[in-house]
PDB file of N, CA, C and O in Angstrom:
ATOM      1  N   UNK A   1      -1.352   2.770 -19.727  1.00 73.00           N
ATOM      2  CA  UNK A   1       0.020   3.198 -19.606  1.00 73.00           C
ATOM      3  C   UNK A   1       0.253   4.522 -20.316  1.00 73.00           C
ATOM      4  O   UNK A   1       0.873   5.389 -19.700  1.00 73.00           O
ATOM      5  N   UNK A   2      -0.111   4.729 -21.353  1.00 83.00           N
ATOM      6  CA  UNK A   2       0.222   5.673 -22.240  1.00 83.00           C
ATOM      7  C   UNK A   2      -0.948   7.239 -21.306  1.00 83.00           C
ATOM      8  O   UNK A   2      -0.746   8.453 -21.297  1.00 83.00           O
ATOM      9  N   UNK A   3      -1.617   6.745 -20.930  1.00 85.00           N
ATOM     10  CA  UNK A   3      -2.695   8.050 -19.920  1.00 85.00           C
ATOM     11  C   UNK A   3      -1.782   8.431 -18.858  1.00 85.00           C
ATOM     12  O   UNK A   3      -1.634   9.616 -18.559  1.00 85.00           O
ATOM     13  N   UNK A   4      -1.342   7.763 -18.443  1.00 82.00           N
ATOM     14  CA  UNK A   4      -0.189   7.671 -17.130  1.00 82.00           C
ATOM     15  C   UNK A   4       0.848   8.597 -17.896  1.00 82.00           C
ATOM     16  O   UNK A   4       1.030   9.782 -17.619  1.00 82.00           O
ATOM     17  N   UNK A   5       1.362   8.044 -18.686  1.00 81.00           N
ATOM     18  CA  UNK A   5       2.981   8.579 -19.630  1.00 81.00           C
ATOM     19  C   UNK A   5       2.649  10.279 -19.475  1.00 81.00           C
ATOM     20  O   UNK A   5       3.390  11.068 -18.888  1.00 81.00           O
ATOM     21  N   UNK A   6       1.648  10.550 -19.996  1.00 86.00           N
ATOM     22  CA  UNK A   6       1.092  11.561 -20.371  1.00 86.00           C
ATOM     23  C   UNK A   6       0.794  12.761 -18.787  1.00 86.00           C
ATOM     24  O   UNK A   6       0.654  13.984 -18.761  1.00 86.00           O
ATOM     25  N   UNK A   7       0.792  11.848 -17.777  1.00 83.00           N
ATOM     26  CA  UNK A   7      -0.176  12.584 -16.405  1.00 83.00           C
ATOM     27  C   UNK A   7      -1.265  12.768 -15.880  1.00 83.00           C
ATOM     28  O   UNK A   7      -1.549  13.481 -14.917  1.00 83.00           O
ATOM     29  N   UNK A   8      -2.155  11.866 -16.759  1.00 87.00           N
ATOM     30  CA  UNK A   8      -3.213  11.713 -16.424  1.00 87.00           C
ATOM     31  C   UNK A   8      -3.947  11.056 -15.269  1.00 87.00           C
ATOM     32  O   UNK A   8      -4.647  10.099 -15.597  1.00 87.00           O
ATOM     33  N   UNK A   9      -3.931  11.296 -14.316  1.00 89.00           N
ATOM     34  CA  UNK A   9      -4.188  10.462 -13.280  1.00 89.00           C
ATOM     35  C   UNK A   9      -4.569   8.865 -13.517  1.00 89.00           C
ATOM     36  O   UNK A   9      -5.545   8.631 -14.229  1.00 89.00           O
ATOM     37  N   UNK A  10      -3.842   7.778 -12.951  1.00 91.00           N
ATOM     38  CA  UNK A  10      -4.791   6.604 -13.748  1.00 91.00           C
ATOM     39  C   UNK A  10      -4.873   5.658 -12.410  1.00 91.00           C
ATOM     40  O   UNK A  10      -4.092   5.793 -11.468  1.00 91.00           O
ATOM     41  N   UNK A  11      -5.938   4.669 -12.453  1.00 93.00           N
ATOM     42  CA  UNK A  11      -6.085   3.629 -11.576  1.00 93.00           C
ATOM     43  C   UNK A  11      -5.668   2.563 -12.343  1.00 93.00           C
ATOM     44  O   UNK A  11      -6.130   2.437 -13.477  1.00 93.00           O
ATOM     45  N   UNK A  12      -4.803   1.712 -11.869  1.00 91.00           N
ATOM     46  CA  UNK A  12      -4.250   0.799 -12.399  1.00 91.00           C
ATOM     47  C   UNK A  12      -4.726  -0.548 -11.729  1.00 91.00           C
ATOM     48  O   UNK A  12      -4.613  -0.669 -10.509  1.00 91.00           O
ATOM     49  N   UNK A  13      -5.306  -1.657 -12.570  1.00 91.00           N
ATOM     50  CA  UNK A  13      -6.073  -2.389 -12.136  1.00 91.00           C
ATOM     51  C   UNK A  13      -5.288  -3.904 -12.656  1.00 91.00           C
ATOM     52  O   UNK A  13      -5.650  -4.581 -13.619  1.00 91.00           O
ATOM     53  N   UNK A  14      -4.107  -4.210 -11.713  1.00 88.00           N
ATOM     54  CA  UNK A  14      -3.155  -5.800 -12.200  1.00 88.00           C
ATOM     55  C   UNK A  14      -3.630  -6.534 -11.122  1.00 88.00           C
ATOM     56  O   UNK A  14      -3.631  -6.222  -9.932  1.00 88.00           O
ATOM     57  N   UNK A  15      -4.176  -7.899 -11.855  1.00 84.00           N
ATOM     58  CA  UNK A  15      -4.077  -8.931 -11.603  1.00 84.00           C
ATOM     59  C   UNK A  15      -3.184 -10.244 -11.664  1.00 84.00           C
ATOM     60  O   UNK A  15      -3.004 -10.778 -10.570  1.00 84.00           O
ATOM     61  N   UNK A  16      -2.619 -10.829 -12.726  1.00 82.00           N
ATOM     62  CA  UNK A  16      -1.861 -11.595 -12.578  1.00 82.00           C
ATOM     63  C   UNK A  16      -0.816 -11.323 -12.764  1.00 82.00           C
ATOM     64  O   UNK A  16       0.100 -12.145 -12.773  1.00 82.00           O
ATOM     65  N   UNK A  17      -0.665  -9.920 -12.987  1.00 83.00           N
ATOM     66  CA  UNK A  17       0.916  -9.094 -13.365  1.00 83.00           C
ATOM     67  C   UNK A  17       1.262  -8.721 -11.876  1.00 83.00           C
ATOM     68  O   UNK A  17       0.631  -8.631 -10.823  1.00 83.00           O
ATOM     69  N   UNK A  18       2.780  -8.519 -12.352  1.00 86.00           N
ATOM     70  CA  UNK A  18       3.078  -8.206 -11.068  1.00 86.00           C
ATOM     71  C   UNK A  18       3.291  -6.947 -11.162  1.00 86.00           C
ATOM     72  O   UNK A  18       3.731  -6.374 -12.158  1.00 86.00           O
ATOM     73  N   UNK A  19       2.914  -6.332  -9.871  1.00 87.00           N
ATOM     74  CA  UNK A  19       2.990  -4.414  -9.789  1.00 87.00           C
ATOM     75  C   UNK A  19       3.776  -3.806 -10.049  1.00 87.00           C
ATOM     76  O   UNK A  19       3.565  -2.685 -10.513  1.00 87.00           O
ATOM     77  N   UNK A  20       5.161  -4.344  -9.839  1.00 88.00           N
ATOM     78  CA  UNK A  20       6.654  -3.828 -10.013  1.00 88.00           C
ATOM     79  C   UNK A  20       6.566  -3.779 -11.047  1.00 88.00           C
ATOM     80  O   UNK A  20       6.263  -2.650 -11.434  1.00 88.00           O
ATOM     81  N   UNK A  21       6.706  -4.619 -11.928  1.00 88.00           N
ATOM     82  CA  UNK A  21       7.452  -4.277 -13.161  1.00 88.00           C
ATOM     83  C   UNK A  21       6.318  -3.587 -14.040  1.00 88.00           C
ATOM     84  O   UNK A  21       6.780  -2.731 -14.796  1.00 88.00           O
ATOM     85  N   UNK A  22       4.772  -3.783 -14.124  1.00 87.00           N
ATOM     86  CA  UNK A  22       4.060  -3.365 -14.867  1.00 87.00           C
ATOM     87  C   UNK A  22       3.190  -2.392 -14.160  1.00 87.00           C
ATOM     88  O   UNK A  22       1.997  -2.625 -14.354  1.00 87.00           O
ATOM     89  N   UNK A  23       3.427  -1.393 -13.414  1.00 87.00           N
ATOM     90  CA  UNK A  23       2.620  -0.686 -12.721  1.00 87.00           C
ATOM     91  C   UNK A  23       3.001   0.829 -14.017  1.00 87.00           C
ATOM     92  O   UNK A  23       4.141   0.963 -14.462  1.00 87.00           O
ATOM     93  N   UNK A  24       1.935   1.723 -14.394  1.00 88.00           N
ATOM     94  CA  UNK A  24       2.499   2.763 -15.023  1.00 88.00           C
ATOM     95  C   UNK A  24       3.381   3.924 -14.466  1.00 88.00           C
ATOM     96  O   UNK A  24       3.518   4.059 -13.250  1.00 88.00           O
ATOM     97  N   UNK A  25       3.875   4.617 -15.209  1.00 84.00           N
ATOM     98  CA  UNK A  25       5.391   5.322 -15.035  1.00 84.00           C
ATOM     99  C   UNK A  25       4.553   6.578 -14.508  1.00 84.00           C
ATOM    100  O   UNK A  25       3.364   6.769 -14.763  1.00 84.00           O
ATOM    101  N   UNK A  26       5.161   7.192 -13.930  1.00 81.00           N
ATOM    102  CA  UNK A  26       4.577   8.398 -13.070  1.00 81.00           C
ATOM    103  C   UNK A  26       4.674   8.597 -11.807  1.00 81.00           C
ATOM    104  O   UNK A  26       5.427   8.020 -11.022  1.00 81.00           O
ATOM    105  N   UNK A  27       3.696   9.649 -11.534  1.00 81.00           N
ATOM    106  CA  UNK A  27       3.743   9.339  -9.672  1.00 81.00           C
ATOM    107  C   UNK A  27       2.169   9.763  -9.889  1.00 81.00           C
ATOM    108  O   UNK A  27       1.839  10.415  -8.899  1.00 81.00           O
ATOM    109  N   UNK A  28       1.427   9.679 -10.514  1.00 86.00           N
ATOM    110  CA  UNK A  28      -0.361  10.243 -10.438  1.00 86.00           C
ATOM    111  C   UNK A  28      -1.138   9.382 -10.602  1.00 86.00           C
ATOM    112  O   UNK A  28      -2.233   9.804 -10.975  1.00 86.00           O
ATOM    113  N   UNK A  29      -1.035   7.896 -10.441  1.00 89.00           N
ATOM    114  CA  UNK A  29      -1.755   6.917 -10.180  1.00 89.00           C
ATOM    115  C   UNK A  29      -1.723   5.923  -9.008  1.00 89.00           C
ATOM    116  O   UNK A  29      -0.752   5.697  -8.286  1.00 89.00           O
ATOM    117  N   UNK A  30      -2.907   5.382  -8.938  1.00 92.00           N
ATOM    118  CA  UNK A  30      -2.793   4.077  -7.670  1.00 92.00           C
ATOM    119  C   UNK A  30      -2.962   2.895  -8.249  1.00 92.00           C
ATOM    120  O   UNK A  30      -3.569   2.628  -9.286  1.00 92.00           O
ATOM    121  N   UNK A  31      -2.386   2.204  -7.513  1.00 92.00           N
ATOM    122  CA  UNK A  31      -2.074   0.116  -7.928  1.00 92.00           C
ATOM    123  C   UNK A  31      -3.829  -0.041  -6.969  1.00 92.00           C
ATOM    124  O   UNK A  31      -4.524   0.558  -6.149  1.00 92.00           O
ATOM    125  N   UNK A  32      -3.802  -1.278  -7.811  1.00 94.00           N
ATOM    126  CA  UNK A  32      -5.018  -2.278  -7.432  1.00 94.00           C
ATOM    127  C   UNK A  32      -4.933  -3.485  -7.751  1.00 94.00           C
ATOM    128  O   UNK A  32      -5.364  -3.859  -8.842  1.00 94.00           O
ATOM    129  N   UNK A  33      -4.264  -4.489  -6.718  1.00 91.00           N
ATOM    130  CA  UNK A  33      -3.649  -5.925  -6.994  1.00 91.00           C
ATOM    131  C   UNK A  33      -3.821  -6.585  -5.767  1.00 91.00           C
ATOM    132  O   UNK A  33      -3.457  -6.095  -4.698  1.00 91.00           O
ATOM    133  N   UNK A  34      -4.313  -7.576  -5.871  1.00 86.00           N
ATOM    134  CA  UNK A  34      -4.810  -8.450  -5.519  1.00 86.00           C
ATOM    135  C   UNK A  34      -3.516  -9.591  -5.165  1.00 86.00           C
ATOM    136  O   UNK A  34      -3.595 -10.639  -5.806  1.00 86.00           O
ATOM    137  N   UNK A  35      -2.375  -9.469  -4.229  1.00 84.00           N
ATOM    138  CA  UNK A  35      -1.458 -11.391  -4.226  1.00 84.00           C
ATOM    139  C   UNK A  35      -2.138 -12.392  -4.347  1.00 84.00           C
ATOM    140  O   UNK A  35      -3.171 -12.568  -3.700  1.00 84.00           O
ATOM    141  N   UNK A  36      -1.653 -13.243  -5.226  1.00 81.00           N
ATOM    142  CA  UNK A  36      -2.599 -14.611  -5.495  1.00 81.00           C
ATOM    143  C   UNK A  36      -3.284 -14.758  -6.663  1.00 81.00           C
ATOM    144  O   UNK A  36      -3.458 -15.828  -7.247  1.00 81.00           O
ATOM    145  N   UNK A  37      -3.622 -13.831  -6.961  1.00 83.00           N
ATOM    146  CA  UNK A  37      -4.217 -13.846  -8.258  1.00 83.00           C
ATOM    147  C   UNK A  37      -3.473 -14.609  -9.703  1.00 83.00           C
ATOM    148  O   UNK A  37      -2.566 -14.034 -10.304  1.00 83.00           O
ATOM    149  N   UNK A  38      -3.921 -15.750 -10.066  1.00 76.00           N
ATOM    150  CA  UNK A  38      -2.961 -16.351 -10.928  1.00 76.00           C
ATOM    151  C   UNK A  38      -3.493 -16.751 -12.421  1.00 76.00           C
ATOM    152  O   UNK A  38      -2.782 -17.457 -13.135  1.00 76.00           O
ATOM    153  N   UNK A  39      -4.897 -16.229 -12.919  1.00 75.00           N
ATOM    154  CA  UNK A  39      -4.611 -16.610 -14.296  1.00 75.00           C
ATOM    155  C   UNK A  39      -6.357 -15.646 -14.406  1.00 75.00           C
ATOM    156  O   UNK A  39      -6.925 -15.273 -13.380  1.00 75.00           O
ATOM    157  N   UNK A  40      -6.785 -15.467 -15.443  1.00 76.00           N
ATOM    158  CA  UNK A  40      -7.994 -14.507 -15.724  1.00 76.00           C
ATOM    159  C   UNK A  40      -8.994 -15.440 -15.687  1.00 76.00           C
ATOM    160  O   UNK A  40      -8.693 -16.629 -15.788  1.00 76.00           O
ATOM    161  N   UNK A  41     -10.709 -14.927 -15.496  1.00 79.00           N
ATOM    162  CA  UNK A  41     -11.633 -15.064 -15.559  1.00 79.00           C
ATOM    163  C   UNK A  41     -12.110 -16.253 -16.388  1.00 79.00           C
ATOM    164  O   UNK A  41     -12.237 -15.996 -17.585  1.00 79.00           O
ATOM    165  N   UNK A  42     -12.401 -17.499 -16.009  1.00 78.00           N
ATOM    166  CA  UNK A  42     -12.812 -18.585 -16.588  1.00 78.00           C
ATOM    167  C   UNK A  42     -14.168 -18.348 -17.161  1.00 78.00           C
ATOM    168  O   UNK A  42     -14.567 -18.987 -18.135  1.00 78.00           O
ATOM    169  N   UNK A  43     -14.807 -17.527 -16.624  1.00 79.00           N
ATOM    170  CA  UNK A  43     -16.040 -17.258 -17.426  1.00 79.00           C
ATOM    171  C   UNK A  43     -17.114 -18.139 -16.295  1.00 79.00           C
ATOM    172  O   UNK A  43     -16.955 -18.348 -15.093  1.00 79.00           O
ATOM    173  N   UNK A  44     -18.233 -18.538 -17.209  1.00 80.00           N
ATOM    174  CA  UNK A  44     -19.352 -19.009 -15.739  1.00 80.00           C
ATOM    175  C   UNK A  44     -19.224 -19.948 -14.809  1.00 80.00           C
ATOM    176  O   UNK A  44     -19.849 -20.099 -13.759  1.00 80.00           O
ATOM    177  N   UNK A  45     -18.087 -20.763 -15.433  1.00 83.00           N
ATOM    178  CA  UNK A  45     -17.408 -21.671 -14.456  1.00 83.00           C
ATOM    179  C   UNK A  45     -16.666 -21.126 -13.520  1.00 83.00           C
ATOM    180  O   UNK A  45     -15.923 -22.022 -13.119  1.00 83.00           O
ATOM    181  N   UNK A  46     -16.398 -19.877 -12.790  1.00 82.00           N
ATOM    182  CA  UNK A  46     -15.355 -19.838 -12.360  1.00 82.00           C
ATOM    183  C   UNK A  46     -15.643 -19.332 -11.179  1.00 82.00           C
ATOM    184  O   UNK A  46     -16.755 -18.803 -11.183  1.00 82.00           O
ATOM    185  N   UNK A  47     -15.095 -19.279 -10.173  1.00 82.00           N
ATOM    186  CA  UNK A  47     -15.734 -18.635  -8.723  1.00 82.00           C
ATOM    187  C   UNK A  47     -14.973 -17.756  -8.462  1.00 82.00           C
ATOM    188  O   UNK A  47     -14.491 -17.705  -7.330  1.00 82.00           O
ATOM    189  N   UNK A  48     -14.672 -16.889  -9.353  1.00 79.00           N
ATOM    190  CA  UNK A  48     -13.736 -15.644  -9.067  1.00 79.00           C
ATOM    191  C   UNK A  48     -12.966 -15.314  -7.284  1.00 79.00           C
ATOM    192  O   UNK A  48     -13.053 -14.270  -6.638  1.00 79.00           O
ATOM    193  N   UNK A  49     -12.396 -16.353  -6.967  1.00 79.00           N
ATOM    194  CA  UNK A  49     -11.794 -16.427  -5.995  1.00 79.00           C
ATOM    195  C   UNK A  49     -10.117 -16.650  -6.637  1.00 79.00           C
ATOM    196  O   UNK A  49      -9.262 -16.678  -5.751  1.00 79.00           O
ATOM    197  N   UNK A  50      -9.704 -16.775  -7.801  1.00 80.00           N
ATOM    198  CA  UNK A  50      -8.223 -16.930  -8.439  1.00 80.00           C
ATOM    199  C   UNK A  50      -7.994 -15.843  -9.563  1.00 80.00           C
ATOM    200  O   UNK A  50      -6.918 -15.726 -10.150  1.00 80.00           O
ATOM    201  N   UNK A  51      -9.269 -14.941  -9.844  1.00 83.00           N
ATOM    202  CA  UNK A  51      -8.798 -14.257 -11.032  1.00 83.00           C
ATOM    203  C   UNK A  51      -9.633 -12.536 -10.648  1.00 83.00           C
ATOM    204  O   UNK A  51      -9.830 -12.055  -9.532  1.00 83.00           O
ATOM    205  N   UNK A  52      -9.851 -12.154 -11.511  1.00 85.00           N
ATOM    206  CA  UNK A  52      -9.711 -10.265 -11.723  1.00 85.00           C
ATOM    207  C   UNK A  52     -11.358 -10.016 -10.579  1.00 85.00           C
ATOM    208  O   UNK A  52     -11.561  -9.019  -9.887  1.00 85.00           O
ATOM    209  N   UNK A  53     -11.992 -10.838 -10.660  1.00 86.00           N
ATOM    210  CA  UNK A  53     -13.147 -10.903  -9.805  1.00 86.00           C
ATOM    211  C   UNK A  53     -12.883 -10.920  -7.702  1.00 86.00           C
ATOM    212  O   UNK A  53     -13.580 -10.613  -6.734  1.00 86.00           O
ATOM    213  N   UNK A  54     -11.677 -11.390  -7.891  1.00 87.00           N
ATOM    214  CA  UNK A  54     -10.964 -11.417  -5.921  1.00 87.00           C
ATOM    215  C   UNK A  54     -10.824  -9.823  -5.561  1.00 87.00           C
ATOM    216  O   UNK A  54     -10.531  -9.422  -4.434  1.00 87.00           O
ATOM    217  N   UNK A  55     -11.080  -8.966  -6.703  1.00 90.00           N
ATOM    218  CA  UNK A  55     -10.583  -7.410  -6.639  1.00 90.00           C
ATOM    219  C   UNK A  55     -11.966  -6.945  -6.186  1.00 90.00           C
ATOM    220  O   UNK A  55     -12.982  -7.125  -6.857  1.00 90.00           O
ATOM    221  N   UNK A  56     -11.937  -6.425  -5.173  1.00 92.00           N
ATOM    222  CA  UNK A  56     -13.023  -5.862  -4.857  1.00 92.00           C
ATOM    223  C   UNK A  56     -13.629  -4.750  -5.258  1.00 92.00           C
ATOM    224  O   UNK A  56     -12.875  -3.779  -5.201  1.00 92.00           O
ATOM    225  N   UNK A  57     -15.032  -4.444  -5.761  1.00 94.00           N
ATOM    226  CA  UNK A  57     -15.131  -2.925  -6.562  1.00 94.00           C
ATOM    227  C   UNK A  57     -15.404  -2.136  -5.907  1.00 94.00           C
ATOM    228  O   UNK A  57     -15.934  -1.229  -6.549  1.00 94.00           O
ATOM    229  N   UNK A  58     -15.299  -1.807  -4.221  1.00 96.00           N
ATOM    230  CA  UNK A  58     -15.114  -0.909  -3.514  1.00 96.00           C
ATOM    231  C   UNK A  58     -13.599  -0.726  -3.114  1.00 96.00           C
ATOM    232  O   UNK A  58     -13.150   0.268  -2.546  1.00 96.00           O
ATOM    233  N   UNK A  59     -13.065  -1.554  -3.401  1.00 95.00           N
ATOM    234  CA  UNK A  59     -11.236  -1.364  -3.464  1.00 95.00           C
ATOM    235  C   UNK A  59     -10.681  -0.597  -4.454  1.00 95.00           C
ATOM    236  O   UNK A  59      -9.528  -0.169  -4.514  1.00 95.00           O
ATOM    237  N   UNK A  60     -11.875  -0.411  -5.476  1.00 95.00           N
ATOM    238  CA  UNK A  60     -11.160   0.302  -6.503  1.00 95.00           C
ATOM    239  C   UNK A  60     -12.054   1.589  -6.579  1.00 95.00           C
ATOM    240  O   UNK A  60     -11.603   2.512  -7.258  1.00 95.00           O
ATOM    241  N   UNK A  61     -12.980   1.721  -6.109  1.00 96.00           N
ATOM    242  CA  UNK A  61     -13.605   2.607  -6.227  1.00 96.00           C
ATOM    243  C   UNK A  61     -12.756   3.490  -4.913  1.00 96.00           C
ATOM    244  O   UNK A  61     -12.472   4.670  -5.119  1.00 96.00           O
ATOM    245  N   UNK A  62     -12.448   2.950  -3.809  1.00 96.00           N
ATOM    246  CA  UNK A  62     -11.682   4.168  -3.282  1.00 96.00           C
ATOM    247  C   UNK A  62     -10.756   4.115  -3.499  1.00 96.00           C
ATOM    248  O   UNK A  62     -10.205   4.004  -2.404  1.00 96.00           O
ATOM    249  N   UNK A  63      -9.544   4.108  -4.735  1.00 95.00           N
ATOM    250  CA  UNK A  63      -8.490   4.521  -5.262  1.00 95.00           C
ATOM    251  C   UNK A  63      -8.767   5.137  -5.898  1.00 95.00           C
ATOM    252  O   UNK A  63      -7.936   5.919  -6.360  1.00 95.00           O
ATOM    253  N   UNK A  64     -10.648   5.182  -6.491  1.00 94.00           N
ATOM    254  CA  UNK A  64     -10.404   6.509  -7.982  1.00 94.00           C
ATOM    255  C   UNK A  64     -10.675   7.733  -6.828  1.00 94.00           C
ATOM    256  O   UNK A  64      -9.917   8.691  -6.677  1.00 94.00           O
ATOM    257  N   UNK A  65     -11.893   7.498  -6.062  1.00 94.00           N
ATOM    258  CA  UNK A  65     -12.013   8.512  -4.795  1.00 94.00           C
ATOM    259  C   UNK A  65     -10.808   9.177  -4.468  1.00 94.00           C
ATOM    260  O   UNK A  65     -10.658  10.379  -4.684  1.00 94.00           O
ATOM    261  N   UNK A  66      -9.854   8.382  -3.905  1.00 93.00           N
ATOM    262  CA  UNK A  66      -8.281   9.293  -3.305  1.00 93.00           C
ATOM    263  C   UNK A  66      -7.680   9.475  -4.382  1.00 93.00           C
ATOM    264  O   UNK A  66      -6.862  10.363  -4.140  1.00 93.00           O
ATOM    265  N   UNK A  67      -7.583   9.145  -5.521  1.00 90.00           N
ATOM    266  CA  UNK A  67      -6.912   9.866  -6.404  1.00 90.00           C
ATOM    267  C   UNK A  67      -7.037  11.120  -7.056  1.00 90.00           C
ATOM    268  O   UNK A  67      -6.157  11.908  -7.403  1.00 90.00           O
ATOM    269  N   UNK A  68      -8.946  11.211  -7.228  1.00 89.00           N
ATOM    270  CA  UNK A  68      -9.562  12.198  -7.914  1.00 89.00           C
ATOM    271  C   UNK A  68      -9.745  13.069  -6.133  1.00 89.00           C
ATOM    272  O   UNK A  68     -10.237  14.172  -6.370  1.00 89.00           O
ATOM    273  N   UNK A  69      -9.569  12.950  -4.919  1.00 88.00           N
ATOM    274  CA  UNK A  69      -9.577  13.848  -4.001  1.00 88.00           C
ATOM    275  C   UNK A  69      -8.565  14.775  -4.110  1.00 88.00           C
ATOM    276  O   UNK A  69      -8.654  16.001  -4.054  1.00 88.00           O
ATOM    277  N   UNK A  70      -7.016  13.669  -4.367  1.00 81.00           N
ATOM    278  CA  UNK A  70      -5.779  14.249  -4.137  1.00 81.00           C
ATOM    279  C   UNK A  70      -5.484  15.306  -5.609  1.00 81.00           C
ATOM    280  O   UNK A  70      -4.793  16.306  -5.413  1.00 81.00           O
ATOM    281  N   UNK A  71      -5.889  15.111  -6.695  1.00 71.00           N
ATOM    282  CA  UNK A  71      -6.331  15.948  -7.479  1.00 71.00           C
ATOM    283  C   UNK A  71      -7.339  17.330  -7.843  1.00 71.00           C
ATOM    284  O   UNK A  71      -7.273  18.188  -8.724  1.00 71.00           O
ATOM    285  N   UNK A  72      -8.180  17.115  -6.843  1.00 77.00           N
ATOM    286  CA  UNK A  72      -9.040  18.108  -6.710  1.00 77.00           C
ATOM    287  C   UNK A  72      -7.883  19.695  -5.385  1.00 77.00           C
ATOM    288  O   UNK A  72      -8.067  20.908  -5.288  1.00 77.00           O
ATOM    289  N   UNK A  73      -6.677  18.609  -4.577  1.00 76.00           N
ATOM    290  CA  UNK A  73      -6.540  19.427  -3.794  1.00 76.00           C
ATOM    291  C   UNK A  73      -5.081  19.931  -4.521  1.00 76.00           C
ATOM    292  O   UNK A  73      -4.461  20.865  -4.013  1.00 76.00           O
ATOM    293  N   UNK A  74      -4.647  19.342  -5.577  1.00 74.00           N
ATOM    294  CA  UNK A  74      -3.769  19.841  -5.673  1.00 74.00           C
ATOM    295  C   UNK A  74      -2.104  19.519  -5.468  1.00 74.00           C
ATOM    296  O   UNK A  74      -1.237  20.356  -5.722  1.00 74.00           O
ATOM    297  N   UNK A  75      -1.773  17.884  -4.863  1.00 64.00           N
ATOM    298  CA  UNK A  75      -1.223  17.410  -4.018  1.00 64.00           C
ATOM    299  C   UNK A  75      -0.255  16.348  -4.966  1.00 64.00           C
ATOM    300  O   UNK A  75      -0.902  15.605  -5.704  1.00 64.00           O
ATOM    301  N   UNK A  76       0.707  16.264  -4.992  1.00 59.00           N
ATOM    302  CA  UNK A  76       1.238  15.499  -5.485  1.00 59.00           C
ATOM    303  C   UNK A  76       0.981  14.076  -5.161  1.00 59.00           C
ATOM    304  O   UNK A  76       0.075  14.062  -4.329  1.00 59.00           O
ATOM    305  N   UNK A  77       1.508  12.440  -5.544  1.00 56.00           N
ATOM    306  CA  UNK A  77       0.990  11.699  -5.315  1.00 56.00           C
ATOM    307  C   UNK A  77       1.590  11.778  -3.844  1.00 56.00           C
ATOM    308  O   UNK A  77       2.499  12.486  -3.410  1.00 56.00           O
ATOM    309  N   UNK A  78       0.703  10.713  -3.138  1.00 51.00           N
ATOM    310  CA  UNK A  78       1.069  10.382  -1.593  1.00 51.00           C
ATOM    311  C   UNK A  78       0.933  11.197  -0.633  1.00 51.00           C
ATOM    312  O   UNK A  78       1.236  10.969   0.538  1.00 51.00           O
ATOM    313  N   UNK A  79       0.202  12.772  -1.323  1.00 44.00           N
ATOM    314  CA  UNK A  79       0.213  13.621  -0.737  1.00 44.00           C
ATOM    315  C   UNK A  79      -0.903  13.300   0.887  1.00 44.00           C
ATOM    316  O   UNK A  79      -1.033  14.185   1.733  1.00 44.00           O
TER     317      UNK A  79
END
């Protein structure tokens, strides 16, 4: 949040939060949330089908991609 506050481009990575209210302040970052997602990582028991593991790491890897593109061109967000 505080990288965001600042302008720092950020990828924002909520899981059981909800986007609205806890997404950071700005316009130079992208959300990465998962609906459904309802409580964190049980650890080896867990079949990451309910927690931060349902997030796919090519889902987030192309939000840092379009973010750090839309930065390279210069573009405000959504550009």
């Amino acid at each position: 949040h505080l990288a965001a506050l600042v302008g720092v481009p950020t990828v924002a990575i909520l899981g059981a939060t909800d986007p609205v209210l806890n997404r950071p302040f700005g316009d130079r970052h992208r959300i990465v949330h998962r609906p459904g997602i309802t409580r964190a990582c049980a650890g080896g028991s867990c079949e990451h089908s309910a927690c931060m593991g349902a997030i796919p790491a090519g889902e987030v890897l192309g939000a840092v991609l379009d973010l750090a593109g839309e930065a390279r061109r210069g573009e405000p967000h959504g550009g």
